[in-house]
CSV table of C-alpha atoms in Angstrom, one decimal:
chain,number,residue,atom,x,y,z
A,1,UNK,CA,0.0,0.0,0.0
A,2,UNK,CA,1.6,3.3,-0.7
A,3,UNK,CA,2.0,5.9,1.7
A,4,UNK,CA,0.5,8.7,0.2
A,5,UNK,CA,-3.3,6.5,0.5
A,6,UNK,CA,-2.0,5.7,4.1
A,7,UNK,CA,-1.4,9.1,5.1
A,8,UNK,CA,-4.5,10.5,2.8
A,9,UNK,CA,-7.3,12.3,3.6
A,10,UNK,CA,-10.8,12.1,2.7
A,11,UNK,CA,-13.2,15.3,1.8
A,12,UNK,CA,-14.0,15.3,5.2
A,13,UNK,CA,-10.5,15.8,6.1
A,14,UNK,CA,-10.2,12.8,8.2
A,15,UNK,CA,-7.2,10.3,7.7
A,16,UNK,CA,-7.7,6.7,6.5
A,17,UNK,CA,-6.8,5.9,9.6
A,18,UNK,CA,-8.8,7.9,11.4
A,19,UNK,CA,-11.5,6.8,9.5
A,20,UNK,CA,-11.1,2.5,9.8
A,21,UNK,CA,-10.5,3.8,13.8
A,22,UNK,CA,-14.1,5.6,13.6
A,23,UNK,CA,-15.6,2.5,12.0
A,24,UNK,CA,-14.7,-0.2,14.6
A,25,UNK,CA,-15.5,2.1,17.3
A,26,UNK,CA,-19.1,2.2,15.8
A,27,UNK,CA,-18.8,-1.8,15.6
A,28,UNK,CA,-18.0,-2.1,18.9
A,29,UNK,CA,-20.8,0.2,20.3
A,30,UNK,CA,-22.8,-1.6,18.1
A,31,UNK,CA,-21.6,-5.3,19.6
A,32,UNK,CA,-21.7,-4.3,22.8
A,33,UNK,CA,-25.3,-2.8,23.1
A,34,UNK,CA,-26.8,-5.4,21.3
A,35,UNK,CA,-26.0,-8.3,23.4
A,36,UNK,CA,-26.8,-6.5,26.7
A,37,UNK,CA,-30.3,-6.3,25.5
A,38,UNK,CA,-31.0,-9.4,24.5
A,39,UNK,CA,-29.5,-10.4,27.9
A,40,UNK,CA,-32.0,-8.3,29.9
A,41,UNK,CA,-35.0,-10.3,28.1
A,42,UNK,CA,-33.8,-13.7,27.9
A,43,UNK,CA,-34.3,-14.8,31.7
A,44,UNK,CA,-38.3,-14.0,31.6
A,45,UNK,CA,-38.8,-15.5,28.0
A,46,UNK,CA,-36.5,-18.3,28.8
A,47,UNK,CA,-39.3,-19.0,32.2
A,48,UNK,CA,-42.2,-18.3,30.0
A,49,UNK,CA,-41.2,-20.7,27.4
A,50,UNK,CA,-40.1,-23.4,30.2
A,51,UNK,CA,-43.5,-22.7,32.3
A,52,UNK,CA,-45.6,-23.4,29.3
A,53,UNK,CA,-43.7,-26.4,27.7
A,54,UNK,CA,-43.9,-27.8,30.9
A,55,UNK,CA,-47.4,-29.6,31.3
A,56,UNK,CA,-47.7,-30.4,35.6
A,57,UNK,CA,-46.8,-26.7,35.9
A,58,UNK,CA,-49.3,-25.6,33.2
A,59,UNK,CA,-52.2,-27.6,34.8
A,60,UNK,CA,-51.2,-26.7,38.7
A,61,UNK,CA,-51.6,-23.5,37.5
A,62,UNK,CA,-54.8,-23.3,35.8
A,63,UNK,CA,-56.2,-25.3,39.0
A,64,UNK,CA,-55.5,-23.0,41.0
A,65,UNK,CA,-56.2,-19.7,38.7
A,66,UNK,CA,-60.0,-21.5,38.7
A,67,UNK,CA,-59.9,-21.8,42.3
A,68,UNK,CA,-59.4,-18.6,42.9
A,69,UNK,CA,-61.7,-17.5,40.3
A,70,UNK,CA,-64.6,-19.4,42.1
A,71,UNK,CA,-63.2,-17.9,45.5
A,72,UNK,CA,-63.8,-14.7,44.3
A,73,UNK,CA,-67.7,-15.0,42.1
A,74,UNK,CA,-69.1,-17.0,44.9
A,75,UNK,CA,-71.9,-14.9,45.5
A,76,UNK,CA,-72.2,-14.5,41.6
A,77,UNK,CA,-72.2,-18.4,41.2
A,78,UNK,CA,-75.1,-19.1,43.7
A,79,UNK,CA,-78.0,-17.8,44.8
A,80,UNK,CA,-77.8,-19.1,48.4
A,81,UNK,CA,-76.1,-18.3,51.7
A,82,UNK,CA,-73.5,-20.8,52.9
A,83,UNK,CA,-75.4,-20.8,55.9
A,84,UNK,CA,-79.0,-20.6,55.0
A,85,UNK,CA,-81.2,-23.9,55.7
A,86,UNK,CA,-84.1,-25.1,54.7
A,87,UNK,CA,-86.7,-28.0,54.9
A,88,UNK,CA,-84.7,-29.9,52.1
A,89,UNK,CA,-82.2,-32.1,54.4
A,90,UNK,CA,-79.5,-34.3,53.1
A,91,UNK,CA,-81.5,-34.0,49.4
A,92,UNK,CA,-79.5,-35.6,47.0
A,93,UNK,CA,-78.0,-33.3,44.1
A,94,UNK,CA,-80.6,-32.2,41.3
A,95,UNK,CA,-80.8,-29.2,39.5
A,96,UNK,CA,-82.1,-27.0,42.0
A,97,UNK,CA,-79.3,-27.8,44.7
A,98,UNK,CA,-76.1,-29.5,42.4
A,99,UNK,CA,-73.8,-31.0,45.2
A,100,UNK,CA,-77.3,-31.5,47.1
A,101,UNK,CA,-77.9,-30.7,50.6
A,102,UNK,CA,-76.6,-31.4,54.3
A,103,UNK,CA,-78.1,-32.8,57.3
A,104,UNK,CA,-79.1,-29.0,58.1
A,105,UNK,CA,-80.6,-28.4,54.8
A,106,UNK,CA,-77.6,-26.2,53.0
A,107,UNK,CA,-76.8,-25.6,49.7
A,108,UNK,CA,-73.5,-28.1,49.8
A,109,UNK,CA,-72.2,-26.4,46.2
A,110,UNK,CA,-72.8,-23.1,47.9
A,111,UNK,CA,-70.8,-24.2,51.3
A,112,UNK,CA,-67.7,-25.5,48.7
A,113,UNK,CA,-67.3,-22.5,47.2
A,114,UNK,CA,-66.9,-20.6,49.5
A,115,UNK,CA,-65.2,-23.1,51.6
A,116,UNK,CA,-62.1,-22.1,48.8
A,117,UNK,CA,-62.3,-18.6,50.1
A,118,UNK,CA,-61.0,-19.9,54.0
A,119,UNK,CA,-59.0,-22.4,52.5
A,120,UNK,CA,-57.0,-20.3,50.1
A,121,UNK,CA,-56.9,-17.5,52.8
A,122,UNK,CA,-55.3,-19.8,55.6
A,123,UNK,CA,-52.8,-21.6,52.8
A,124,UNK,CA,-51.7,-17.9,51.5
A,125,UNK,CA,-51.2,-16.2,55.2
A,126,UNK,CA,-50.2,-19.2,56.8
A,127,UNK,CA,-47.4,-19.9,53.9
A,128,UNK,CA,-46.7,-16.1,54.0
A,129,UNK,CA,-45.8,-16.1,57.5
A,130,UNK,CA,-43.5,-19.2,57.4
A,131,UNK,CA,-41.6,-17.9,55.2
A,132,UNK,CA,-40.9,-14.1,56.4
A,133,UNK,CA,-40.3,-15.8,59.4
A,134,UNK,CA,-38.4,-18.8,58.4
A,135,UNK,CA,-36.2,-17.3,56.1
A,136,UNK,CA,-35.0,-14.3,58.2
A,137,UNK,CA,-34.0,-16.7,61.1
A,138,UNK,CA,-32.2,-18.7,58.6
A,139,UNK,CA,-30.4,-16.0,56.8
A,140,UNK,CA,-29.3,-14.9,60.6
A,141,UNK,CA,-28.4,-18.4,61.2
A,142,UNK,CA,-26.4,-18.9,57.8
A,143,UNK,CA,-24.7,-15.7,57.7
A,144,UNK,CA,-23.2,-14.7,61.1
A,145,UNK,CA,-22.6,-18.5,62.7
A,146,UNK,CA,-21.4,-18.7,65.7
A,147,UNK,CA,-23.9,-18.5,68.8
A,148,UNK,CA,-26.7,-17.3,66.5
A,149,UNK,CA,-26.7,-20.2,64.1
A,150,UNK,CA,-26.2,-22.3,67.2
A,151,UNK,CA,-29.4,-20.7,68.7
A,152,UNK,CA,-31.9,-21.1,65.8
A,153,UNK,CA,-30.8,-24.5,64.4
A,154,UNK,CA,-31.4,-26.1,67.7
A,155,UNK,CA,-35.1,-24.3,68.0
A,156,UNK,CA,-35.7,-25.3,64.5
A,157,UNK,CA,-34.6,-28.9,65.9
A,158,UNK,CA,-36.8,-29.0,68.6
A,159,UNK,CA,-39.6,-27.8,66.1
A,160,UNK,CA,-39.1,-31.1,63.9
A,161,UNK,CA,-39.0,-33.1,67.2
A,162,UNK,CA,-42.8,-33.0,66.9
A,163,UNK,CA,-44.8,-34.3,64.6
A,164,UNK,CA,-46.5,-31.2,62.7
A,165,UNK,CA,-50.1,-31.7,63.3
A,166,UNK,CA,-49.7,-32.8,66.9
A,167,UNK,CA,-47.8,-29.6,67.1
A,168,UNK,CA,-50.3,-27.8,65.3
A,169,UNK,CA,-53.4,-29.4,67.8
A,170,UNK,CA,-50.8,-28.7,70.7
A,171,UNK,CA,-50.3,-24.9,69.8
A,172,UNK,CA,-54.5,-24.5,69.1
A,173,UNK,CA,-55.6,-26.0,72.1
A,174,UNK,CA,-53.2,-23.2,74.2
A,175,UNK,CA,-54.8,-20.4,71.9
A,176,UNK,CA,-57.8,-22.1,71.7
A,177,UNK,CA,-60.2,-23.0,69.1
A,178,UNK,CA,-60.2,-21.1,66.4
A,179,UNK,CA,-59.4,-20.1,62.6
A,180,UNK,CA,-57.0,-17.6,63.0
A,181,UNK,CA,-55.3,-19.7,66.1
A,182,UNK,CA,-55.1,-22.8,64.0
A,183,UNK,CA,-53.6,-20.1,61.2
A,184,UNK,CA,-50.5,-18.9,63.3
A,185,UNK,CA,-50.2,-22.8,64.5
A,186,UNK,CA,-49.7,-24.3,60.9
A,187,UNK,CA,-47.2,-21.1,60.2
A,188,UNK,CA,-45.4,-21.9,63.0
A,189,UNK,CA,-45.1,-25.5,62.5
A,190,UNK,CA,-43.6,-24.7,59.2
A,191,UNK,CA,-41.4,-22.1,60.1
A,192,UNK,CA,-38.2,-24.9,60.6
A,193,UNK,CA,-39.1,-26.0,57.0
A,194,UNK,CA,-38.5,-22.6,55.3
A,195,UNK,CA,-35.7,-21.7,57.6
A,196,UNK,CA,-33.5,-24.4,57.5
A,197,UNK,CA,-33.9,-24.4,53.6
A,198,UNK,CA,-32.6,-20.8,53.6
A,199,UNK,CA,-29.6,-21.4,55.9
A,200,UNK,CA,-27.9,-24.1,53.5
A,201,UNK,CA,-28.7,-21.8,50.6
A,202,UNK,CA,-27.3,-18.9,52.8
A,203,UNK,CA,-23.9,-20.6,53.7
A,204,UNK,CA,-23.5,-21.7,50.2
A,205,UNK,CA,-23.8,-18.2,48.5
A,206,UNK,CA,-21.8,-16.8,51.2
A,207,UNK,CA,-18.9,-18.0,49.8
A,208,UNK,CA,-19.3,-17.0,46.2
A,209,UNK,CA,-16.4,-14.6,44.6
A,210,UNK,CA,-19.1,-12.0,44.5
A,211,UNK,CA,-20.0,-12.0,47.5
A,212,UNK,CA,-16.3,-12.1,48.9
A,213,UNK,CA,-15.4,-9.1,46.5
A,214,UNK,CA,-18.6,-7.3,48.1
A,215,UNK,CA,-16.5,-7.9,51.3
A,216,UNK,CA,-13.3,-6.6,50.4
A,217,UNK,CA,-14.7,-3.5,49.2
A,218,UNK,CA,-16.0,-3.1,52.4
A,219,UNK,CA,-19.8,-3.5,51.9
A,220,UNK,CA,-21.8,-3.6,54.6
A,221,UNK,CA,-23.2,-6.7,55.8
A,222,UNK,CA,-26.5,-5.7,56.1
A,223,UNK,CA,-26.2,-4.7,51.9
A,224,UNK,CA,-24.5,-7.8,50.9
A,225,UNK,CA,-27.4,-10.5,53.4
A,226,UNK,CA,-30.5,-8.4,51.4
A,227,UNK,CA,-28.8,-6.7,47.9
A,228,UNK,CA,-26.8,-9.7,47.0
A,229,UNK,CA,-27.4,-13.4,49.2
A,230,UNK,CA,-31.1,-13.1,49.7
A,231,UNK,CA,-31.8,-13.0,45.7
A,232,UNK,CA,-29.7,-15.7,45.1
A,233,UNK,CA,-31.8,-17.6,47.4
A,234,UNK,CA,-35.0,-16.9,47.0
A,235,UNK,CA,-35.7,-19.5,44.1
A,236,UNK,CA,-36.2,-22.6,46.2
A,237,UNK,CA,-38.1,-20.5,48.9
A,238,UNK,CA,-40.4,-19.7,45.9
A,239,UNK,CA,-40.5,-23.6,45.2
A,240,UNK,CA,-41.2,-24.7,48.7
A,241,UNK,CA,-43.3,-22.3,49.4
A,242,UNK,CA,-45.7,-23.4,46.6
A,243,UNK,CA,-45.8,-27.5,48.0
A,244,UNK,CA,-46.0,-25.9,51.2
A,245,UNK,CA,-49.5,-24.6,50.4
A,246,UNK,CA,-51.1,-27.6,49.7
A,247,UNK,CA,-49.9,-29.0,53.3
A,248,UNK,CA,-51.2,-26.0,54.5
A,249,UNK,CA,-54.5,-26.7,53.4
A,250,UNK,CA,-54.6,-30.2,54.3
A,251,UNK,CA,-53.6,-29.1,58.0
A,252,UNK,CA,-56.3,-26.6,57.6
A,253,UNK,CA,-58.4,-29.1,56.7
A,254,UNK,CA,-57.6,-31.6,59.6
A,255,UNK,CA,-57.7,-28.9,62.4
A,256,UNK,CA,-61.0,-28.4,61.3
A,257,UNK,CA,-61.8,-31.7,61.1
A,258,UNK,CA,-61.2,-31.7,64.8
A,259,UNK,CA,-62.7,-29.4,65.9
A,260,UNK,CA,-60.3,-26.7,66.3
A,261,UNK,CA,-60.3,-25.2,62.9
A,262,UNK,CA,-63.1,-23.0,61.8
A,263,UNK,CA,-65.8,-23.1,64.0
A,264,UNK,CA,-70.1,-23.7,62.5
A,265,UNK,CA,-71.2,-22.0,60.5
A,266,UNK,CA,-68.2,-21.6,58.5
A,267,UNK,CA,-68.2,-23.5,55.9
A,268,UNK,CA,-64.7,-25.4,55.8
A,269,UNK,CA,-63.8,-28.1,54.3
A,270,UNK,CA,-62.1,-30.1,57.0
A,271,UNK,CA,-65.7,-29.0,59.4
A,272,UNK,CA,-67.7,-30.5,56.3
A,273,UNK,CA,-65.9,-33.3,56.4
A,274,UNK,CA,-66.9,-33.7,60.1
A,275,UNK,CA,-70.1,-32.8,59.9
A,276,UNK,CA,-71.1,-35.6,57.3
A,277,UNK,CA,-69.6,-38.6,58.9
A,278,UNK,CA,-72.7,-39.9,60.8
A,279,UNK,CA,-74.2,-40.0,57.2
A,280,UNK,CA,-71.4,-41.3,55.0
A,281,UNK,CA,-73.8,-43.9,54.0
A,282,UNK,CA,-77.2,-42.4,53.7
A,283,UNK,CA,-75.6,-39.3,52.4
A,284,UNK,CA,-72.2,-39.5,50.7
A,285,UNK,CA,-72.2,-36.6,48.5
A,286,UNK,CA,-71.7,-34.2,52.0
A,287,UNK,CA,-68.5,-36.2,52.1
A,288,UNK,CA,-67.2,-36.1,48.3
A,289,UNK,CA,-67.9,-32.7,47.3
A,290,UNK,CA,-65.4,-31.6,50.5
A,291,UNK,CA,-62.7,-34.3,49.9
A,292,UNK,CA,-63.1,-33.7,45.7
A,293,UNK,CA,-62.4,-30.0,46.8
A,294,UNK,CA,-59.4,-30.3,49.1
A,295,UNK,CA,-57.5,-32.9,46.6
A,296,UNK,CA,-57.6,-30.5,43.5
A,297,UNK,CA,-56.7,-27.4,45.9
A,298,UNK,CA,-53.6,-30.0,46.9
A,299,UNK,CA,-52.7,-31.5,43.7
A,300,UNK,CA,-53.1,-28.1,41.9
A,301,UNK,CA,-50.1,-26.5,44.1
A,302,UNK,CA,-47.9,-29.7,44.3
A,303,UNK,CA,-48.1,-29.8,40.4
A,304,UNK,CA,-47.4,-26.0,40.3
A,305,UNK,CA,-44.5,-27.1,42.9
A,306,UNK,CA,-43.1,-29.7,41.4
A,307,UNK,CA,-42.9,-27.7,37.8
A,308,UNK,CA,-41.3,-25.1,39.5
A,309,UNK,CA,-38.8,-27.2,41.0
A,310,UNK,CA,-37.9,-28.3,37.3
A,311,UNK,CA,-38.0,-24.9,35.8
A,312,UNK,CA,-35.5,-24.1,38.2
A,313,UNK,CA,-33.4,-27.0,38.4
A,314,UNK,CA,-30.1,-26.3,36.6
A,315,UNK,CA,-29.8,-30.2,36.0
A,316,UNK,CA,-33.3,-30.5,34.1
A,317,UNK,CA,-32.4,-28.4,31.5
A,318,UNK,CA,-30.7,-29.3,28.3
């Protein structure tokens, strides 16, 4: 190449060099914002397309959407009141009354649906607590050590000592009998479950280079434990917390079966349940509409769970 076209200028009266440096500056700038933006948008389409390839995940989901679709248009979807009676007792289902009537005379459909209302409410508050709880003592426990982690792994010990609904009747029967008492005893009886889950996560994030280089820039801890460890954590919070609904509802369901659940009239499930025994035989449908009730709530969120669990799962993927 001859120096006169190396050291030329163009009518702009930039060199050729100045030029070719111009162009792969714009090259760059154009290679580096283009790949930054696909990387903001590929996590949620990468989830999306998982979620709906994924078929338990897709169904759990669309259970529970109708659930709490019928939670919310019970008073559009009948015409009676959950506790209303009449002279109609334990009348098998027709088209005036379609899950047919109890031993009191009540609209059974009318009690299911909004049995879904106290169900749903206990799993979500219940499963809300547990974890806010939970996970704060185990991000204590998994980040400092020492006498702290010593202090709340042997209280979540003593927690598993017991079996969970003998807890759970243990803890009611002190309050006494009651929704919101048999509420705060199945989110404390789950409390060891979330907590212990986010201590292991805890102490292995902990030792991430990130999280070391937060340190030796002298970040706080109280920035690094919620900025940078808690979101690395919270996926199989997010997991558990879904398969931890449906055992909510079935402990729901089986305080109320005892007795010290939701008190009559409220219609829950787990009451129903007791209510209809004497007439299992002469009236089963008291029985089934209940039990058909509390297994989709149950498989609904364990499907959701376990598709989740998948999604997430480094090892599932391809």
């Amino acid at each position: 190449m001859s120096p006169l076209l190396l050291c030329g200028r163009n009518v702009e009266g930039l060199s050729t060099f100045e030029v070719a440096e111009n162009d792969m500056q714009t090259d760059t700038a154009k290679v580096e914002i283009q790949p930054n933006h696909v990387e903001d948008e590929k996590p949620w389409k990468e989830f999306m397309r998982a979620f709906i390839r994924h078929r338990s995940a897709l169904i759990g989901s669309i259970i529970i959407l109708l659930l709490i679709l019928i939670a919310i248009l019970a008073p559009v979807l009948t015409s009676y009141e959950y506790s209303a009676r009449s002279d109609d007792l334990n009348q098998a289902p027709s088209a005036e009354h379609w899950f047919g009537t109890d031993e009191m005379g009540r609209d059974v459909f009318t009690r299911v649906i909004y049995g879904a209302r106290i169900s749903l409410w206990v799993g979500f508050f219940a499963v809300t607590g547990s974890i806010v709880f939970g996970s704060f003592l185990g991000l204590i426990a998994g980040f400092y050590g020492g006498w702290r982690d010593t202090i709340i792994s042997r209280f979540f010990d003593i927690l598993l000592a017991f079996p969970g609904i003998l807890l759970a009747i243990a803890i009611v029967t002190i309050l006494g009998p009651g929704l919101n008492n048999a509420l705060i005893a199945i989110a404390i009886i789950n409390i060891p479950t979330f907590g212990r889950l986010m201590r292991s996560s805890v102490l292995r994030v902990k030792e991430e280079d990130f999280i070391l280089a937060a340190r030796a820039i002298g970040m706080k801890n109280s920035r690094i434990l919620f900025h940078h460890i808690l979101p690395n954590c919270w996926t199989p919070i997010m997991v558990q917390g879904t398969l931890s609904f449906a055992t909510a509802v079935i402990e729901a369901a089986a305080l109320g079966f005892l007795g010290l659940g939701a008190q009559p009239p409220e219609p829950e499930w787990g009451t129903m349940l007791s209510d209809s025994r004497p007439f299992i035989q002469t009236a089963p449908w008291t029985m089934i509409f209940p039990g058909l009730a509390i297994m989709l709530t149950v498989l609904g969120f364990n499907l959701l769970g376990d598709g989740l669990r998948d999604i997430f799962d480094p090892r599932m993927k391809q």
